[in-house]
Coordinates of C-alpha atoms in Angstrom, one line a residue:
Chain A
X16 CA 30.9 19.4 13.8
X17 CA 27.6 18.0 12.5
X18 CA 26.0 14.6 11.0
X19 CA 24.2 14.4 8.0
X20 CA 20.5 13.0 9.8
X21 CA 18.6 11.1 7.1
X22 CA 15.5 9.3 8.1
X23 CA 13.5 7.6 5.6
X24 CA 10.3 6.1 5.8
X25 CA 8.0 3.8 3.3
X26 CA 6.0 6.6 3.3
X27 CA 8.5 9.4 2.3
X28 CA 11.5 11.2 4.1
X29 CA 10.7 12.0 7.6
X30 CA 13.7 14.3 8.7
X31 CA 16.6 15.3 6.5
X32 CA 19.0 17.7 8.4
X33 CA 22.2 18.1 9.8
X34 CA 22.6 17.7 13.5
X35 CA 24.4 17.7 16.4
X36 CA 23.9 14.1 17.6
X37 CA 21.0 11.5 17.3
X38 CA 20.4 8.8 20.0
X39 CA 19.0 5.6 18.6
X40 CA 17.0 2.9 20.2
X41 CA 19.2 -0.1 19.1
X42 CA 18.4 -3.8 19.4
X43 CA 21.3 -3.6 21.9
X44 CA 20.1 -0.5 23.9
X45 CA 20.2 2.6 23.0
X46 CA 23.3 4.2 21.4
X47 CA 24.4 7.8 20.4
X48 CA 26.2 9.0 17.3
X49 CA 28.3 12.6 17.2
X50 CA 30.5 13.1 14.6
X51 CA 33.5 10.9 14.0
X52 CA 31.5 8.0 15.0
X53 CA 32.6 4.5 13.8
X54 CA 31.3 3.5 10.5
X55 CA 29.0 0.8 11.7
X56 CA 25.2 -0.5 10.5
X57 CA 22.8 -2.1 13.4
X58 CA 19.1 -3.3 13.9
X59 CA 16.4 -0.7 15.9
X60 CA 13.7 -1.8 17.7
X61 CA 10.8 0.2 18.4
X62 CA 11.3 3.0 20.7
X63 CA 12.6 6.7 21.2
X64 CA 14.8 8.7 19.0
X65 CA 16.3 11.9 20.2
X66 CA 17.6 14.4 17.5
X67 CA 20.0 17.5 19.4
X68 CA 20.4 19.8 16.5
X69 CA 22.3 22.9 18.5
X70 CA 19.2 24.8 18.4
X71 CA 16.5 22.3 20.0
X72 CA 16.2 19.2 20.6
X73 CA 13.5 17.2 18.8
X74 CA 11.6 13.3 20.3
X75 CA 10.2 10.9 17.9
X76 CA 8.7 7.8 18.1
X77 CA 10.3 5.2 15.4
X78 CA 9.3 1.4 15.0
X79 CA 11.9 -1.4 14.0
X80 CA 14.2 -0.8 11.3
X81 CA 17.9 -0.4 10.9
X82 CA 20.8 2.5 11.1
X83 CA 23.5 3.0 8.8
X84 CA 26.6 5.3 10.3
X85 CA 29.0 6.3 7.1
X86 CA 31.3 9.2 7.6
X87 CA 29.5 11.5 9.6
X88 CA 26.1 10.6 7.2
X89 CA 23.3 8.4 9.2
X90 CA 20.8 7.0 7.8
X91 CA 18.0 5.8 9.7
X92 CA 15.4 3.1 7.6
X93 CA 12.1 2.6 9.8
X94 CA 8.5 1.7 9.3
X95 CA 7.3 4.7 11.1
X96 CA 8.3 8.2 12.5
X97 CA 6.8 10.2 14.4
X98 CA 7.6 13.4 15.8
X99 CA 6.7 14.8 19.0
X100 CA 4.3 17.4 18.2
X101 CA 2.5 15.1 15.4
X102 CA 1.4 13.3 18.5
X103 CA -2.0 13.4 20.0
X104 CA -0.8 12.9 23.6
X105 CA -4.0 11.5 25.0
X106 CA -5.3 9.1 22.2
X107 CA -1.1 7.4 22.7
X108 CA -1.8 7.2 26.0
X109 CA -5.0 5.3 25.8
X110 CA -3.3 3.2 22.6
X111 CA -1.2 2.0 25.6
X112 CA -3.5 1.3 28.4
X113 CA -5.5 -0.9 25.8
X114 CA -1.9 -2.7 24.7
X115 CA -1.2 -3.3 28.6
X116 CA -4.6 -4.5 29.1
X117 CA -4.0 -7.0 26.1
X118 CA -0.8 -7.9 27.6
X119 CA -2.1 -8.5 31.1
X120 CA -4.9 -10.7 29.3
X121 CA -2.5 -12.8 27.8
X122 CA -0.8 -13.8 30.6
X123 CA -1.5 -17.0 32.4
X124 CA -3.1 -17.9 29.2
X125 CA -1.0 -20.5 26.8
X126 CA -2.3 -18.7 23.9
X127 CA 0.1 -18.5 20.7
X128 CA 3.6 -16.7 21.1
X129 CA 2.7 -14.9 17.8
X130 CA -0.1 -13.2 19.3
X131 CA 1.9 -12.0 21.9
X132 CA 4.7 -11.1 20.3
X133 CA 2.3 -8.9 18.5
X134 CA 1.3 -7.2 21.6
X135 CA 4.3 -6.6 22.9
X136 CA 5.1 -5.2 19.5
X137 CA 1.7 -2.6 20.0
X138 CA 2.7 -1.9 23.4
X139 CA 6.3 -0.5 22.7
X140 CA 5.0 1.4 19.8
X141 CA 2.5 3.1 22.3
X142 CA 4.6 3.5 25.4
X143 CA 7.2 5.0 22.7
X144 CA 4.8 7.7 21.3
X145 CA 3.7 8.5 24.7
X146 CA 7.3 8.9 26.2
X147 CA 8.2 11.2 22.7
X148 CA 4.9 13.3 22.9
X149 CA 5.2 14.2 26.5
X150 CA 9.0 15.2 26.6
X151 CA 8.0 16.9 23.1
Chain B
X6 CA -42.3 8.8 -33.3
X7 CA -41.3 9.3 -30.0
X8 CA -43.2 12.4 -28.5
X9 CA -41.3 15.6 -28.1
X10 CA -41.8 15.3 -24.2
X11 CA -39.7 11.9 -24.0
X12 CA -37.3 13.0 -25.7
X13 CA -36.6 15.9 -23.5
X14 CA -36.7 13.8 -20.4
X15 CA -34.0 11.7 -21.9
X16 CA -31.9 14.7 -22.4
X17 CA -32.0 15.7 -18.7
X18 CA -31.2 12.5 -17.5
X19 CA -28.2 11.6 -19.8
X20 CA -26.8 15.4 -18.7
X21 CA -27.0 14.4 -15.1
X22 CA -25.1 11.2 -16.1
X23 CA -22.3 13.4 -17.6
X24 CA -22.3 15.6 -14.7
X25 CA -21.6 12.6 -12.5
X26 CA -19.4 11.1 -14.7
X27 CA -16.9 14.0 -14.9
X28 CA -17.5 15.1 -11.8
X29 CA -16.6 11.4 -11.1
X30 CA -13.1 11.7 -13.3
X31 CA -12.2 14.8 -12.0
X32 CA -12.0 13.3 -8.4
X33 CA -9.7 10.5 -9.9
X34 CA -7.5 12.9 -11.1
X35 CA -6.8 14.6 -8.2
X36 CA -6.4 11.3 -5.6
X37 CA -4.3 9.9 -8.8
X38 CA -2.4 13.1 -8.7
X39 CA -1.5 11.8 -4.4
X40 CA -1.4 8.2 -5.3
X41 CA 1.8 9.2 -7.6
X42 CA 3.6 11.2 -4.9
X43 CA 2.9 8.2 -2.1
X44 CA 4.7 6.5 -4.9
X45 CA 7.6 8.3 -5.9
X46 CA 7.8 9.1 -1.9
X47 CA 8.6 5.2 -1.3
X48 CA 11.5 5.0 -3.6
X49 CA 14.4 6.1 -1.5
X50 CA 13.3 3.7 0.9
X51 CA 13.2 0.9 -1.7
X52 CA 16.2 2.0 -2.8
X53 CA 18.0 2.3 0.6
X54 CA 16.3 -1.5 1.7
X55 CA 17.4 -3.2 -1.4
X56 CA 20.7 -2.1 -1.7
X57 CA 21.4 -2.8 2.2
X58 CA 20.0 -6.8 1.7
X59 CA 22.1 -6.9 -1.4
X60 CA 25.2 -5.6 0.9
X61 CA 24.3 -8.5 3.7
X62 CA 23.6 -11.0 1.0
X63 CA 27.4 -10.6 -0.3
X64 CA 29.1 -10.7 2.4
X65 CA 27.3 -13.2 4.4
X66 CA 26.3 -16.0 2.2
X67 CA 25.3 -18.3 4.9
X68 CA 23.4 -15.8 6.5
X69 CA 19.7 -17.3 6.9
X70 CA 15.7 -16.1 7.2
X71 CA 13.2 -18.5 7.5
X72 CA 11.0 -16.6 5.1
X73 CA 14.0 -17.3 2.7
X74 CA 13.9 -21.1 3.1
X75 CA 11.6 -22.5 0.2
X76 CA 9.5 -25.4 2.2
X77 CA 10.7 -28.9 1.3
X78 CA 6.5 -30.1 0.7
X79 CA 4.6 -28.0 -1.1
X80 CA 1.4 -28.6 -0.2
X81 CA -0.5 -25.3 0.4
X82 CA 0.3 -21.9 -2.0
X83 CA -1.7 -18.5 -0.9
X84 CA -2.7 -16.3 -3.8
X85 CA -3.3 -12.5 -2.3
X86 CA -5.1 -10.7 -4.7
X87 CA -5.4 -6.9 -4.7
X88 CA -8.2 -5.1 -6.0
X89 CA -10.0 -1.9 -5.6
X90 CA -13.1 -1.8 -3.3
X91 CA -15.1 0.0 -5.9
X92 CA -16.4 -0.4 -9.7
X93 CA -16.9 2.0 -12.0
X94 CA -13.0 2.2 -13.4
X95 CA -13.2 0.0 -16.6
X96 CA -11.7 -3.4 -17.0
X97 CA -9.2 -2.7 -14.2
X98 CA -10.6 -5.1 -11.3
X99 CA -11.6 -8.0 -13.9
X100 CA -8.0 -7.9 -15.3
X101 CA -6.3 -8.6 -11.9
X102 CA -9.1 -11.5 -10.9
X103 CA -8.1 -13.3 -14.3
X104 CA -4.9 -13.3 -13.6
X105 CA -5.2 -14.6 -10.1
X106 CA -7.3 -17.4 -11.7
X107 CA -5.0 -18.2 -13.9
X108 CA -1.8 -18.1 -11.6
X109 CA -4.2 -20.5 -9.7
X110 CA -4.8 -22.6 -12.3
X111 CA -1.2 -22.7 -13.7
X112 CA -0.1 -23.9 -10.0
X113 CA -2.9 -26.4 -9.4
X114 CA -0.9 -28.9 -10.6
X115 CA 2.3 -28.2 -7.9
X116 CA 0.4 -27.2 -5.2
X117 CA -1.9 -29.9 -3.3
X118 CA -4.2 -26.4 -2.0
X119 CA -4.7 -23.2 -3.3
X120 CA -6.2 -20.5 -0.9
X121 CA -6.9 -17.1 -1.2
X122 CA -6.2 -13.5 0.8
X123 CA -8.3 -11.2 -0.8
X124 CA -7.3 -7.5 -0.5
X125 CA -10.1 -5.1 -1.6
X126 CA -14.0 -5.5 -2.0
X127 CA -13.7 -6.7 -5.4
X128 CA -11.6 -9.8 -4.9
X129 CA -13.3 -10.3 -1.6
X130 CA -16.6 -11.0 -3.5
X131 CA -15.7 -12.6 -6.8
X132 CA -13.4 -15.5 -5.0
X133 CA -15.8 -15.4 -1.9
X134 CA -17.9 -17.3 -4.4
X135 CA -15.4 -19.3 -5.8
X136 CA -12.5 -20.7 -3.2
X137 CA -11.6 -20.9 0.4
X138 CA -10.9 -17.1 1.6
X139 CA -9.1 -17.4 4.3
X140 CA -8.9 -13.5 5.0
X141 CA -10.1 -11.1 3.7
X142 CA -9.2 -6.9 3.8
X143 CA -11.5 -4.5 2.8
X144 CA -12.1 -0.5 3.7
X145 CA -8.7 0.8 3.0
X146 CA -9.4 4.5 2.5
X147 CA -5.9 5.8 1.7
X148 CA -2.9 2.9 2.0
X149 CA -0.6 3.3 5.2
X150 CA 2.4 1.1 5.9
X151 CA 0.7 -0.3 8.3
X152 CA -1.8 -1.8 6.5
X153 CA 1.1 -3.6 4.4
X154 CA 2.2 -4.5 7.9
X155 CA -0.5 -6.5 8.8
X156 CA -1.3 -8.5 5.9
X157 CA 2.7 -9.2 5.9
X158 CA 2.3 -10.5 9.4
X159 CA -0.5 -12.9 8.6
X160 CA 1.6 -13.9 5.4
X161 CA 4.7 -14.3 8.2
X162 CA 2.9 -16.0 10.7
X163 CA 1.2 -19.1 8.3
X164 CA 4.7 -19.6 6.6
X165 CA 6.8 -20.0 9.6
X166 CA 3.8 -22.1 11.4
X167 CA 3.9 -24.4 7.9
X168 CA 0.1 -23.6 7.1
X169 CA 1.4 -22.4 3.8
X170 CA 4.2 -23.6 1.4
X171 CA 4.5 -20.5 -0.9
X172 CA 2.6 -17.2 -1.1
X173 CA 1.9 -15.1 -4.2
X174 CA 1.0 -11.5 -4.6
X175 CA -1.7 -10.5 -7.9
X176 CA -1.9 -6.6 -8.6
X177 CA -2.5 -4.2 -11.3
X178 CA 1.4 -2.7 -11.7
X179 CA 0.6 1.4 -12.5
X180 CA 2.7 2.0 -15.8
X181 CA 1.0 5.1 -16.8
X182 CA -2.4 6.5 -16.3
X183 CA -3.2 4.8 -19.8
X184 CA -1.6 1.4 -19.3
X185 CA -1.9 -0.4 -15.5
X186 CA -0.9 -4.5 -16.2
X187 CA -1.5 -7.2 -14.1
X188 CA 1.6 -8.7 -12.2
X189 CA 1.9 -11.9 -10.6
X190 CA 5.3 -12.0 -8.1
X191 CA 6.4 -14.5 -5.0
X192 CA 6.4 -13.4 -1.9
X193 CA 7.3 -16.0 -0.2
X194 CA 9.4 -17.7 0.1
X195 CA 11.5 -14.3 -0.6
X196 CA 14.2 -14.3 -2.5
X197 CA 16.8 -11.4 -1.8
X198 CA 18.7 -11.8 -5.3
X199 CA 16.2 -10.6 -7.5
X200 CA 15.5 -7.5 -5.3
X201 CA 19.1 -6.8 -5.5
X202 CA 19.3 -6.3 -9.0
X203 CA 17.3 -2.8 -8.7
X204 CA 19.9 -1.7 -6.0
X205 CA 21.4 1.7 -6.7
X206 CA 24.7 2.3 -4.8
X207 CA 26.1 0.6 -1.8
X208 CA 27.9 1.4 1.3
X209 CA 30.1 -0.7 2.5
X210 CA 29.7 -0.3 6.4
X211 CA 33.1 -2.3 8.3
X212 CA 30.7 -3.1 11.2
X213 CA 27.5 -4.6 11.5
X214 CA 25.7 -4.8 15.2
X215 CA 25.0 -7.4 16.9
X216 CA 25.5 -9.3 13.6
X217 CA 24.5 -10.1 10.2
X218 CA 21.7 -12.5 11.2
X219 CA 19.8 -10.1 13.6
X220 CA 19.9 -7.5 10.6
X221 CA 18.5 -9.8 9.0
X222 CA 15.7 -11.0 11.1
X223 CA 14.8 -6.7 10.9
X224 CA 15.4 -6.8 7.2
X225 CA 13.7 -9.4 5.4
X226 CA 10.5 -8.9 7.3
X227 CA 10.5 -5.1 6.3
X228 CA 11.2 -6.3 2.9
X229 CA 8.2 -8.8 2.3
X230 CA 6.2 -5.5 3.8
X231 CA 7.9 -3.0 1.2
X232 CA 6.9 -5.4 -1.2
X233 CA 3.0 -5.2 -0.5
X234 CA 3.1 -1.8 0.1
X235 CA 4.0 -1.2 -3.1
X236 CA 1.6 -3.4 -4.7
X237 CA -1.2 -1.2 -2.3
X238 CA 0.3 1.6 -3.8
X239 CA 0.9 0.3 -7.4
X240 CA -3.3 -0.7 -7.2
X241 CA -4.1 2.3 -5.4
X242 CA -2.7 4.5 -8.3
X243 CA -3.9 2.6 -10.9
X244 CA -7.1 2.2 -9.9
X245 CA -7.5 5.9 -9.7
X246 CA -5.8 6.1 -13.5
X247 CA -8.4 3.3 -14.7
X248 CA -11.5 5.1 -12.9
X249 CA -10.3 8.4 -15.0
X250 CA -10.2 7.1 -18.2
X251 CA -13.0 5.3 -17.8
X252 CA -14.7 8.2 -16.6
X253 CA -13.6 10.0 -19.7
X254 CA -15.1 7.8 -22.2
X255 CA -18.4 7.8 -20.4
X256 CA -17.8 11.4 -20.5
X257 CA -17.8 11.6 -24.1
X258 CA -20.1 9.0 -24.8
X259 CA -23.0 11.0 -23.3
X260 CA -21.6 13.6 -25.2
X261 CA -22.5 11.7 -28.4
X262 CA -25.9 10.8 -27.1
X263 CA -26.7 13.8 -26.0
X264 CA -26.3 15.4 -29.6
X265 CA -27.8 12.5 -31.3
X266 CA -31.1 13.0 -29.4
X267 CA -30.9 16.8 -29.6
X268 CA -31.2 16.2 -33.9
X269 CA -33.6 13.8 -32.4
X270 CA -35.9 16.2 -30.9
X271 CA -35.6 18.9 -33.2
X272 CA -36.9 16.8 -36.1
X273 CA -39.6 16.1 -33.9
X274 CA -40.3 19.4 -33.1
X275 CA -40.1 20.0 -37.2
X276 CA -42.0 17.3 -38.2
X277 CA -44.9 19.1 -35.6
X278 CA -44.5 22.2 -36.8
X279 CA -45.1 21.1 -40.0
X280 CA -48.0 18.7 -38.8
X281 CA -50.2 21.9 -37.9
X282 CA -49.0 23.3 -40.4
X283 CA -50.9 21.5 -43.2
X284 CA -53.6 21.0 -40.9
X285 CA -54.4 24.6 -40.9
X286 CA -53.7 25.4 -44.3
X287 CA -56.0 22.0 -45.2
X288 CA -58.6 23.9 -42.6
X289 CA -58.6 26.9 -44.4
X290 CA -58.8 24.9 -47.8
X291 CA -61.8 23.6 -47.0
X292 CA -64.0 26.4 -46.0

C-alpha cells in the first residue's frame, strides 16, 4: 500500500510521488506516516525528512511548515526543500560551523531573544542539510 | 544644411541605440518568460496555505496570533515599498513611488509616524531623500523565499516589540505584460478573513497536533511571508513586462529616426550633387 507524497513549496512542487512511508520532523518529534494513518494536520519544525519509496530511500532538508494526513494523501507545506543530492556537502557544513560560532557568541551575552532565536533558527536549518546530504 | 558627414554619424549612433535597445527587450522577454513560471509555481502553495488558515479560522474562533491583534495606539505605520533596482522600463518604478506617497499621505493623519522599508534601488533612493528609511534591501538578482523571509522577520520583529502599529506593503501587481497596477495591501496587522476568500477546497482534518494555536504560530508567520513573496514576484514580473514594452517603443522610435534622417541625408547628398552640378556646367558656360 502507498501514500500519495505531496510536498509543496513557495517556490513550486518539490516532490509529488507515491510512497511507501515519509518520516516528518514534527514540532513534537519526529513522526512517521504509512498508509492507514490517522487523518490528522500538525506543525514541522526545521529538520530531516525521510521519504522510503520501495525502491530507495530519499533525505531532505525541510524548514518550518505544516503536514496535512487525509486518507492515505500527505501534504507537506514548507518554506524550503531540499534534497539530498541538491546539497553541496561542504559549503552546509561550514553554513553550520558559522551558525554554532554565532550561537556560542551569543551566549553569556544578554543580547535580544529575537536575535537568537534567529540563530537557532540558522543553525537547525544547517545541521539539517548537513545530516540530509551526508546520509544522501 | 547639415553636412552629409553629420548626418551619417547620427545614423551610426541611433543604430547602436536600437541594437541596445532590442537587444535590451529581448532579455526582458526571456527573464519575463521565468518570472511567470516562479509565479504560476507559487500558486498551489497559496492555494494550500489559504485554505488551511481559513480551515483553523472556522473552527477555532478564539484562536490567536499576535500579528493578528491590531495595536490599541497607533502611533507608528511602516510603508514597504517595492521597486526594481534598475531604470530603463518606462513609468513602472515612478508609478509604485506615487502610490507609496500617497498611501503616506492618506495615513498621515491616523498615524503619529510614517517610516519607510524600501525594497529595491529605486525606492531606496527616491525616499532616501525624502523620509526616515529605516531599512533598506537592494541587490536581489532573482527573488527566493528567503528573501521574503527576511524582510517578513524584520516586519515580525518591530510589531511584536511595539516599534510599529501597522505595516503596509506598495507594489506594482503584474496583470499582463501590457498593464502592471500599483497595489497598496496591509500586512500587518494580518487579517486571515480576507485571504480566505481566495481559498479553493478544504479538508477537514479530525485532528490537529499539538493544537490549533501552535499551527497557528507556524501559519500566520508563513502567511505574512507568502504575502511578500508574491509582491517580489508580482514586481519582479512586471518589471521585466514594463522594461519590454518600453524597450519596444524605443525600438521603434529609432526606427522612425533612423528613416527620417536617411530622407535627411539623401537630400543632402542630392542637393550636392546638384551643387557641382551647376558649378560645372556654369564653368563650362563661361569659357
Amino acid at each position: 500500500m502507498a501514500i500519495d507524497l505531496t510536498v509543496v513549496t513557495p517556490e513550486g512542487q518539490a516532490y509529488d510521488k507515491a510512497v511507501e512511508s515519509v518520516v516528518l520532523p514534527g514540532v513534537e518529534g519526529a513522526f512517521g506516516v504509512l498508509s492507514g494513518h490517522e487523518v490528522f494536520m500538525t506543525a514541522l519544525q526545521t529538520g530531516e525528512m525521510t521519504i522510503e519509496t520501495g525502491a530507495e530511500t530519499l533525505y531532505a532538508a525541510v524548514s518550518k511548515g505544516f503536514a496535512e494526513v487525509h486518507e492515505d494523501v500527505v501534504t507537506v507545506m514548507v518554506g524550503s526543500c531540499e534534497f539530498a543530492h541538491e546539497i553541496d556537502l561542504d559549503r552546509a557544513k561550514v553554513a553550520a560551523e558559522r551558525a554554532q560560532a554565532q550561537l556560542e557568541e551569543m551566549r553569556g551575552t544578554d543580547e535580544g531573544e529575537e536575535l537568537y532565536q534567529e540563530y537557532q533558527e540558522a543553525y537547525s536549518k544547517a545541521v539539517a542539510r548537513v545530516t540530509a546530504a551526508e546520509r544522501g | 544644411m547639415p553636412n552629409l558627414k553629420d548626418i551619417k554619424r547620427r545614423i551610426g549612433s541611433v543604430k547602436n541605440t536600437q541594437k541596445i535597445t532590442s537587444a535590451m527587450r529581448m532579455v526582458a522577454a526571456a527573464k519575463l518568460r521565468r518570472a511567470q513560471d516562479a509565479i504560476i509555481a507559487a500558486r498551489p502553495y497559496a492555494k494550500r496555505m489559504y485554505a488551511t488558515l481559513g480551515e483553523i479560522g472556522k473552527r477555532q474562533t478564539d484562536a490567536e496570533h499576535v500579528l493578528l491583534q491590531p495595536h490599541e495606539q497607533l502611533r507608528v505605520l511602516e510603508v514597504v515599498v517595492v521597486t526594481s533596482d534598475r531604470g530603463l522600463c518606462g513609468g513602472f518604478n515612478s508609478y509604485a513611488l506615487k502610490a507609496a506617497s500617497k498611501v503616506i499621505e492618506e495615513q498621515g493623519a491616523e498615524f503619529d509616524r510614517i517610516v519607510v522599508t524600501a525594497v529595491g534601488r529605486k525606492a531606496a533612493e527616491y525616499f532616501g531623500k525624502r523620509t526616515d528609511v529605516v531599512r533598506a534591501w537592494t541587490g536581489m538578482a532573482t527573488i527566493e523565499y528567503a528573501n521574503a523571509v527576511e524582510i517578513a522577520e524584520h516586519l515580525s520583529a518591530r510589531y511584536e516589540a511595539g516599534e510599529i502599529d501597522g505595516a503596509v506593503l506598495v507594489y506594482n501587481e503584474f496583470i499582463s505584460a501590457m498593464t502592471q497596477t500599483p497595489n497598496a495591501d496591509t500586512l500587518l496587522p494580518l487579517s486571515v478573513e480576507e485571504e480566505v476568500g481566495e481559498a479553493g477546497e478544504t479538508v477537514v482534518p479530525f485532528e490537529i497536533e499539538p493544537d490549533a494555536n501552535a499551527l497557528l504560530n507556524v501559519l500566520v508567520p508563513q502567511a505574512l511571508e507568502f504575502a511578500i513573496y508574491r509582491a517580489l514576484l508580482e514586481n519582479q514580473a512586471g518589471e521585466h513586462a514594463a522594461r519590454m514594452t518600453a524597450m519596444e517603443s524605443a525600438t521603434r522610435n529609432s526606427e522612425d529616426m533612423i528613416q527620417s534622417l536617411t530622407l535627411q541625408y539623401n537630400r543632402a547628398r542630392q542637393a550636392a550633387i546638384t551643387k557641382e552640378l551647376v558649378e560645372i556646367v556654369s564653368g563650362a558656360e563661361a569659357l
